[in-house]
mmCIF file of C-alpha atoms in Angstrom:
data_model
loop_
_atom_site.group_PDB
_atom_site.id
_atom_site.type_symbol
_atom_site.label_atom_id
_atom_site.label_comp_id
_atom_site.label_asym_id
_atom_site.label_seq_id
_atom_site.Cartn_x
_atom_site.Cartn_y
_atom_site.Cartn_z
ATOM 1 C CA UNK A 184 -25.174 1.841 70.887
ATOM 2 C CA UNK A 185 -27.389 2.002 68.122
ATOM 3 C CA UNK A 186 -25.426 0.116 65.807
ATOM 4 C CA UNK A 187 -25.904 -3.025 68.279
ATOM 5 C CA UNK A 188 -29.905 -2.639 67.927
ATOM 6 C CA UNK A 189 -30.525 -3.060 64.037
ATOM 7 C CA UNK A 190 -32.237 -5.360 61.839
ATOM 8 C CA UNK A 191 -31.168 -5.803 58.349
ATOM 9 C CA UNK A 192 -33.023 -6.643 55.294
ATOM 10 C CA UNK A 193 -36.375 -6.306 54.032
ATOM 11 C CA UNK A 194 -38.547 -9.466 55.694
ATOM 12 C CA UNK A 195 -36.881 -9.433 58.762
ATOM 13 C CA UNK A 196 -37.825 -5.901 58.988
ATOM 14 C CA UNK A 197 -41.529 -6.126 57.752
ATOM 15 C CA UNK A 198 -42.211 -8.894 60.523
ATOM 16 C CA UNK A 199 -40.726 -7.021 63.494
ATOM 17 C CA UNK A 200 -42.988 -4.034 61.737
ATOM 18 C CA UNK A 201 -46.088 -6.434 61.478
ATOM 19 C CA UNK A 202 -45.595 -8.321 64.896
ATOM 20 C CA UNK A 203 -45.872 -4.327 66.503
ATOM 21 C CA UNK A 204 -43.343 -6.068 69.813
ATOM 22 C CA UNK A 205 -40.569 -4.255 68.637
ATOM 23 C CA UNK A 206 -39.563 -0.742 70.034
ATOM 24 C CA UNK A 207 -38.305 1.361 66.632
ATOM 25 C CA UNK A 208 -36.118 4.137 66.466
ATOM 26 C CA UNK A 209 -35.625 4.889 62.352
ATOM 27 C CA UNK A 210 -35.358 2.957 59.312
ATOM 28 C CA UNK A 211 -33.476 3.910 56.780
ATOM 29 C CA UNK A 212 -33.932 2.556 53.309
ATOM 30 C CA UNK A 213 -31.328 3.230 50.618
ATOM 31 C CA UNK A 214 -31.634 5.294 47.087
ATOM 32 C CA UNK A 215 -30.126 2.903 45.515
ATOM 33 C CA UNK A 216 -32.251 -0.068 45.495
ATOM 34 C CA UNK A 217 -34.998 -0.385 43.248
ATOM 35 C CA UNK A 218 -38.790 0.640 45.038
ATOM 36 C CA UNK A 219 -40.786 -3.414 44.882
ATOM 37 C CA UNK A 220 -43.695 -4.697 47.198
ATOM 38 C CA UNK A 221 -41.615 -5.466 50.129
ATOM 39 C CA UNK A 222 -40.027 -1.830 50.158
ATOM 40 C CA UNK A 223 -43.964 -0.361 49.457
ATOM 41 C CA UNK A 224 -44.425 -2.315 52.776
ATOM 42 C CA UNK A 225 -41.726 -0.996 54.876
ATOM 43 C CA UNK A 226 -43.193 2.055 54.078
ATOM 44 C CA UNK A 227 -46.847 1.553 54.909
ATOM 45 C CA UNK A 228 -46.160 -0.321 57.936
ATOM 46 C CA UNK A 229 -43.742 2.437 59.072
ATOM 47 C CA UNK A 230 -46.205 5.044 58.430
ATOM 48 C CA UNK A 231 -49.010 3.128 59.773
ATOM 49 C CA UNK A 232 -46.961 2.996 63.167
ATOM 50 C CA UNK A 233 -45.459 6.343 63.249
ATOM 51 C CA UNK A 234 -42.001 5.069 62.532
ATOM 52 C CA UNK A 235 -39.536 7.584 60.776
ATOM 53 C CA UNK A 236 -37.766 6.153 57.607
ATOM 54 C CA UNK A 237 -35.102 8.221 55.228
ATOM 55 C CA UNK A 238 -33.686 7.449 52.311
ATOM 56 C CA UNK A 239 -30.049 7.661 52.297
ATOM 57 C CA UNK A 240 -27.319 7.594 49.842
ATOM 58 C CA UNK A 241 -25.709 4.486 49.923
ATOM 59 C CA UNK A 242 -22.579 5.231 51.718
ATOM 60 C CA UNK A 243 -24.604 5.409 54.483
ATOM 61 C CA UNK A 244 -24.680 1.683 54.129
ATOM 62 C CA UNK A 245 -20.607 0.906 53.911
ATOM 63 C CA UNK A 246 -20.275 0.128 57.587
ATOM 64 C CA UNK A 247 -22.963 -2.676 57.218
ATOM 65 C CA UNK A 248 -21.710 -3.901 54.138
ATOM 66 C CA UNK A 249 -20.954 -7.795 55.775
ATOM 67 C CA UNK A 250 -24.662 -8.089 56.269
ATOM 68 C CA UNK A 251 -26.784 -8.629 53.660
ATOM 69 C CA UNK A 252 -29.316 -5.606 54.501
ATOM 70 C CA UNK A 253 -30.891 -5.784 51.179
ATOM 71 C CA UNK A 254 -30.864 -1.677 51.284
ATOM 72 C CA UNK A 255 -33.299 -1.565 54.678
ATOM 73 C CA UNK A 256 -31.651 -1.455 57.880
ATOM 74 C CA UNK A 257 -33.894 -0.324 60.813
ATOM 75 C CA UNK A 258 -32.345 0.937 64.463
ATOM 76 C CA UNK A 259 -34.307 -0.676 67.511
ATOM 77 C CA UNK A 260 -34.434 -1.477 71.175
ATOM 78 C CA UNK A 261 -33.047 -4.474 72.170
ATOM 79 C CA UNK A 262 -35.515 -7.701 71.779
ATOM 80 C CA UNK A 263 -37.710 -8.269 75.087
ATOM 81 C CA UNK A 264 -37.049 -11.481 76.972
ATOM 82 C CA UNK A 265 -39.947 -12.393 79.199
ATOM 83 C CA UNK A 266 -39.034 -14.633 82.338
ATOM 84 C CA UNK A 267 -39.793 -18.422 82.613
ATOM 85 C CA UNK A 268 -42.265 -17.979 85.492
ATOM 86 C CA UNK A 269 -44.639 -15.488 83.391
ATOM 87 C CA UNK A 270 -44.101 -17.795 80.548
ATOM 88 C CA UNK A 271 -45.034 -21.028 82.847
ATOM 89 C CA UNK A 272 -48.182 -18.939 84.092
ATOM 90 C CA UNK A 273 -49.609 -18.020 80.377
ATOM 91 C CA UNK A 274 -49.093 -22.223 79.579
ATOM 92 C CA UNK A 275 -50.250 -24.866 81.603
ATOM 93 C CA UNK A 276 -51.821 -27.601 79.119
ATOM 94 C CA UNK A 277 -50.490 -28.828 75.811
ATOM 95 C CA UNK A 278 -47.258 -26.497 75.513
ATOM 96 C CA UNK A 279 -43.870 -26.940 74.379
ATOM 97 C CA UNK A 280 -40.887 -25.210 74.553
ATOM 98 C CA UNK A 281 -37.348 -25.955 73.097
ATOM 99 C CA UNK A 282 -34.244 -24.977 74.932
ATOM 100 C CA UNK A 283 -30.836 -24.195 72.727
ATOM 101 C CA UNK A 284 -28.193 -25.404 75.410
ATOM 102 C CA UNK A 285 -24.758 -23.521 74.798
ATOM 103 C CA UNK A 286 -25.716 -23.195 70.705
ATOM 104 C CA UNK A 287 -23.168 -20.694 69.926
ATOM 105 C CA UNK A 288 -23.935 -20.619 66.060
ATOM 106 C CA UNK A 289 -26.203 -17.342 65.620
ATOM 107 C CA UNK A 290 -27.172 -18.349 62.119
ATOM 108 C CA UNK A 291 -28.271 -21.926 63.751
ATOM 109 C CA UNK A 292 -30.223 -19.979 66.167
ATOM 110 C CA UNK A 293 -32.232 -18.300 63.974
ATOM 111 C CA UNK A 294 -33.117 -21.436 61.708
ATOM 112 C CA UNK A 295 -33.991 -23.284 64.814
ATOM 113 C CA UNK A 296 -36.640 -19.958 66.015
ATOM 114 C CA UNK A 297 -37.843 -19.678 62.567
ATOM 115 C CA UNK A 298 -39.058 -23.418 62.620
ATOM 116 C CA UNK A 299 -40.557 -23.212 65.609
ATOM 117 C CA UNK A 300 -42.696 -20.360 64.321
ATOM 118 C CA UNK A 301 -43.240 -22.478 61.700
ATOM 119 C CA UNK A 302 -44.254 -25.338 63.516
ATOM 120 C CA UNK A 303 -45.960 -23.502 66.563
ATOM 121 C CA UNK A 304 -43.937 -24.022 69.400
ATOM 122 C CA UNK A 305 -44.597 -21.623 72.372
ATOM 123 C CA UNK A 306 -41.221 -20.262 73.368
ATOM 124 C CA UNK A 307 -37.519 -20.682 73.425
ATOM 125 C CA UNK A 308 -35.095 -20.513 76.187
ATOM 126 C CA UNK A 309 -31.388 -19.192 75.958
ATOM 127 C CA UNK A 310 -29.060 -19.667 78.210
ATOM 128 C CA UNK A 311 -27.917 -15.882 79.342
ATOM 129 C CA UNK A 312 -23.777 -17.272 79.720
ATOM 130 C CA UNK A 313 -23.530 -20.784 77.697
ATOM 131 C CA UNK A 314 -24.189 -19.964 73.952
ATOM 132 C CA UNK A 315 -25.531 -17.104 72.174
ATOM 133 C CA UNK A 316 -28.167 -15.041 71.926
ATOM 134 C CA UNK A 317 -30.262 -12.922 69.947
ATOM 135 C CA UNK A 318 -28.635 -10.477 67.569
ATOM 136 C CA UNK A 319 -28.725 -8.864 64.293
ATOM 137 C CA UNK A 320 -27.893 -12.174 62.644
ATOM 138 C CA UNK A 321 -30.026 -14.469 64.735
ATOM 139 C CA UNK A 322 -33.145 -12.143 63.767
ATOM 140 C CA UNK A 323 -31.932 -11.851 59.598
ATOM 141 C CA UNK A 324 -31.652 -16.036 59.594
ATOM 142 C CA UNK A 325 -35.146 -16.286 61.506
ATOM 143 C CA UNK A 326 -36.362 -13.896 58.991
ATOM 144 C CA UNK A 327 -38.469 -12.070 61.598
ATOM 145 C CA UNK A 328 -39.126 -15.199 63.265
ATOM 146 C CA UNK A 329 -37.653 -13.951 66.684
ATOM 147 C CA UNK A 330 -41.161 -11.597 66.670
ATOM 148 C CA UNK A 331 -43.699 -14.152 66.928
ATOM 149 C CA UNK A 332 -42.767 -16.203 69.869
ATOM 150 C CA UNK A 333 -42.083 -15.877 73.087
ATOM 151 C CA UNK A 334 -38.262 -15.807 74.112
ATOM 152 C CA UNK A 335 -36.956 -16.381 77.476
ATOM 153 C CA UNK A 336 -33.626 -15.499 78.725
ATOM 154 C CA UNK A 337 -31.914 -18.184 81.584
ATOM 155 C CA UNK A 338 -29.201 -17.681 83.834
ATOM 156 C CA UNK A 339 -29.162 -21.386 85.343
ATOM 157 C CA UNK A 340 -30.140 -23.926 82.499
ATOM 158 C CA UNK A 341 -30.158 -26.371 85.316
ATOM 159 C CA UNK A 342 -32.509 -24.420 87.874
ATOM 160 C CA UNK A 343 -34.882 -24.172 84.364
ATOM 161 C CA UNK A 344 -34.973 -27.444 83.897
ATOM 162 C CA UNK A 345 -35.543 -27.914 87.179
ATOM 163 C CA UNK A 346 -38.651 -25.467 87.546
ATOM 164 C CA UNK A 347 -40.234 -26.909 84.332
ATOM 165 C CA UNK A 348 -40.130 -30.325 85.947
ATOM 166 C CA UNK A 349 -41.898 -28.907 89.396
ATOM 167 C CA UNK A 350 -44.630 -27.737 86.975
ATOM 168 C CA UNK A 351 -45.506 -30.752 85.503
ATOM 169 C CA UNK A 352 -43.282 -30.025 82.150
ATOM 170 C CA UNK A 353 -41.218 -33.126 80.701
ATOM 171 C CA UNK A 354 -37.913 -33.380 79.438
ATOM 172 C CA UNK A 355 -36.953 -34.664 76.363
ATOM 173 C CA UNK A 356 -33.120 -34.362 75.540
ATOM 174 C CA UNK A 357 -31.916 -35.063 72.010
ATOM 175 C CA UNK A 358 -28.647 -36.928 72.249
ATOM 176 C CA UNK A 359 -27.112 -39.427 69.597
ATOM 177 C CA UNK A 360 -26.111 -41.842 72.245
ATOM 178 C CA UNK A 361 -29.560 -42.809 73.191
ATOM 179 C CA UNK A 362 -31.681 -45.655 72.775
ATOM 180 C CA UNK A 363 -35.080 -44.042 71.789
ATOM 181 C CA UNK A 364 -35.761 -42.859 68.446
ATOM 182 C CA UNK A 365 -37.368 -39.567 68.256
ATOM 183 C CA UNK A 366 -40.548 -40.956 66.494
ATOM 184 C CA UNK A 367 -40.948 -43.266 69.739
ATOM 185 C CA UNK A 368 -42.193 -40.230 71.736
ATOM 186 C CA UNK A 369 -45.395 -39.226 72.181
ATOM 187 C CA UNK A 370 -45.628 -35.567 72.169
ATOM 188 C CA UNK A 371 -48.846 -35.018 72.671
ATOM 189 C CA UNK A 372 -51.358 -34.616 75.889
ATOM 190 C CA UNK A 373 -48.186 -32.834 77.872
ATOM 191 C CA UNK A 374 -45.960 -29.856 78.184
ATOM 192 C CA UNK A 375 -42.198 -30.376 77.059
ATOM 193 C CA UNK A 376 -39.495 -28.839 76.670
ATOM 194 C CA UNK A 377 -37.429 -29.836 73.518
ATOM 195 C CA UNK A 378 -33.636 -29.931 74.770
ATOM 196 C CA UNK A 379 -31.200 -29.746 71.748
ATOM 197 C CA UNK A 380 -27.539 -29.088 72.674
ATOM 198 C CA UNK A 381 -24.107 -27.312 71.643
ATOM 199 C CA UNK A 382 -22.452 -27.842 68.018
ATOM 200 C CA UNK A 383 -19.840 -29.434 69.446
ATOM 201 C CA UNK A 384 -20.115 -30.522 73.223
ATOM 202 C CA UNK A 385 -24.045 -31.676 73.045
ATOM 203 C CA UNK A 386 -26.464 -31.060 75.720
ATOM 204 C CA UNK A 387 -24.556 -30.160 79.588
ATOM 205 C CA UNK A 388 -24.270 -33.894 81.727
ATOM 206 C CA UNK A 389 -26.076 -32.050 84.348
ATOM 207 C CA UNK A 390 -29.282 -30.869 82.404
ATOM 208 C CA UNK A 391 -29.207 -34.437 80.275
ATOM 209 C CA UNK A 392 -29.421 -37.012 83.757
ATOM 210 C CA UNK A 393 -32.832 -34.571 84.440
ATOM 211 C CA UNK A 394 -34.286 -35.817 81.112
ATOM 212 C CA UNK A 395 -37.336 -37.232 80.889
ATOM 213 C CA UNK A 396 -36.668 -39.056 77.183
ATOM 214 C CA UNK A 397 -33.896 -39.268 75.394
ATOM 215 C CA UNK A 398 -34.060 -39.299 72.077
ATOM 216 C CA UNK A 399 -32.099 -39.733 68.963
ATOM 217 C CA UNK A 400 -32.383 -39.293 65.360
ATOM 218 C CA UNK A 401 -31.085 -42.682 63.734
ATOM 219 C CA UNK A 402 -27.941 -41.974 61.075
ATOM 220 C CA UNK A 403 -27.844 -45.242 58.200
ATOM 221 C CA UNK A 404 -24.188 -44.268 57.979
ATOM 222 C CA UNK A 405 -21.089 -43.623 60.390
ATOM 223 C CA UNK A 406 -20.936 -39.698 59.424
ATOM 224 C CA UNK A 407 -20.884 -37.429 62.371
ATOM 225 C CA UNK A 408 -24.470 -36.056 63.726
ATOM 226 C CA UNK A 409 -26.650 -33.523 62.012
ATOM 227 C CA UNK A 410 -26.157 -29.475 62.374
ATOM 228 C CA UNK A 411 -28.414 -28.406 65.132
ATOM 229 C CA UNK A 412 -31.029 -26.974 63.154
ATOM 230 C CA UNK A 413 -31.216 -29.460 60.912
ATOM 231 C CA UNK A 414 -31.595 -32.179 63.742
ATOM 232 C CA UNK A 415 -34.868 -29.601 65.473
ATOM 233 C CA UNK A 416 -36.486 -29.674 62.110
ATOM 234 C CA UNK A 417 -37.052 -33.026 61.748
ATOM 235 C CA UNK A 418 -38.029 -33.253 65.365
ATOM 236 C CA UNK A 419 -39.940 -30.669 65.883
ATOM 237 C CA UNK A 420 -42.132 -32.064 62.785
ATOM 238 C CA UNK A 421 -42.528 -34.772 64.540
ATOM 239 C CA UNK A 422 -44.339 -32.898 66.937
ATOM 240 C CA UNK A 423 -46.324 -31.354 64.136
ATOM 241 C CA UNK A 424 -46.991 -34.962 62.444
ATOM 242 C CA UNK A 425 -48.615 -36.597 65.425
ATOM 243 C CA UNK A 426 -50.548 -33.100 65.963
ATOM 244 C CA UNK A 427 -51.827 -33.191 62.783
ATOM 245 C CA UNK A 428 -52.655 -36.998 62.552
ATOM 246 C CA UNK A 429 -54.504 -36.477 65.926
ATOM 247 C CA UNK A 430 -56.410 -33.825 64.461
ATOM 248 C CA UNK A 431 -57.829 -35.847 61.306
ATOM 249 C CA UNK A 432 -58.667 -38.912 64.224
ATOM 250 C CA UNK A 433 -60.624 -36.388 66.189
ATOM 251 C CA UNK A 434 -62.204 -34.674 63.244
#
């Protein structure tokens, strides 16, 4: 139904808008909110794209009311997976990937897409049965995020894994019980794929004894491990770090 295919609030909707990958149906941008740049936006990019928006009174709003739509909520097809194969074929040198295994947290999700953005990974694999994934929430915390890289949809994490490591792609599975520290890796001069697990359970047994590396992020205390987003930031700057360094050696 439509009310299964929305975005909510006023960046998430300017970057699906921008990114021109998403399939729209109508916006619909309430009276009540007061007209700024990021509403003028909406607008152009809407008309720009031949995308109907209304105004509407705000009780057009009251069944959205738990998200925080910001006044803009737009009606659209469901996001596009592409399969791991096409993916595989488009990167062959230098690529990275990070795989959310069972993350069930939608609002962990979309932190953890909107960094890799950030930090310019290539994709991210979701598990189609263990975890969640995208929704309305997932795009909102990415803040449009989910629009600008590619997403790829699993229904055997194992087999994946598996096909990654026939085509030359190595593992590298974040788990606190390791010996490795995650600035021991070199990242560079190979395709990987960035495993970070479940809130609660961690990566699958199966998917961690095909791992490459394993890799930890040390803790100076006894408290329990770092949310999951928190814990891909810091590696996935890692990742950016050595790029970066690499670049000023080379330049």
């Amino acid at each position: 139904m439509e009310e299964k295919n929305i975005i909510y609030g006023r960046n998430s909707v300017i970057e699906a808008l921008k990114s021109g990958s998403r399939k729209f149906n109508k916006i619909i941008i309430s009276r009540s909110v007061r007209p700024d740049a990021k509403i003028d936006k909406i607008k152009e990019y809407a008309l720009n794209a031949g995308v109907p928006f209304i105004f509407a009174d705000k009780e057009k709003f009251t069944k959205y009311n738990e998200y925080n739509h910001q006044g803009v909520i737009a009606f659209v097809a469901p996001v596009e997976y592409i399969e791991l194969e096409e993916f595989m074929e488009k990167h062959k040198e230098n690529s990275s990937l990070v795989f959310l295994d069972g993350v069930e947290d939608p609002h962990n999700i979309g932190a953890v897409i909107r960094t890799c953005v950030c930090a310019g990974i290539d994709g991210i694999i979701l598990p189609s049965r263990r975890g969640a994934l995208v929704n309305e929430i997932v795009e909102k915390t990415s803040a449009g995020a989910i629009n600008h890289i590619s997403l790829i949809k699993v229904n055997s994490p194992v087999s994946a894994i598996q096909k990654l490591k026939e085509n030359n792609w190595w593992v590298i599975a974040s788990d606190h019980h390791s010996k490795d520290n995650y600035y021991d890796i070199d990242f560079l001069n190979m395709n990987f794929v960035l495993v970070m697990g479940a809130e609660h359970a961690g990566i699958s047994r199966s998917i961690l004894n095909l791992a490459d590396f394993k890799i930890k992020i040390p803790m100076l205390t006894d408290f329990n491990s770092l949310n999951v987003s928190a814990a891909a930031g810091i590696i996935i700057y890692e990742y950016v770090r050595q790029k970066l360094t690499a670049g000023r050696k080379n330049g």
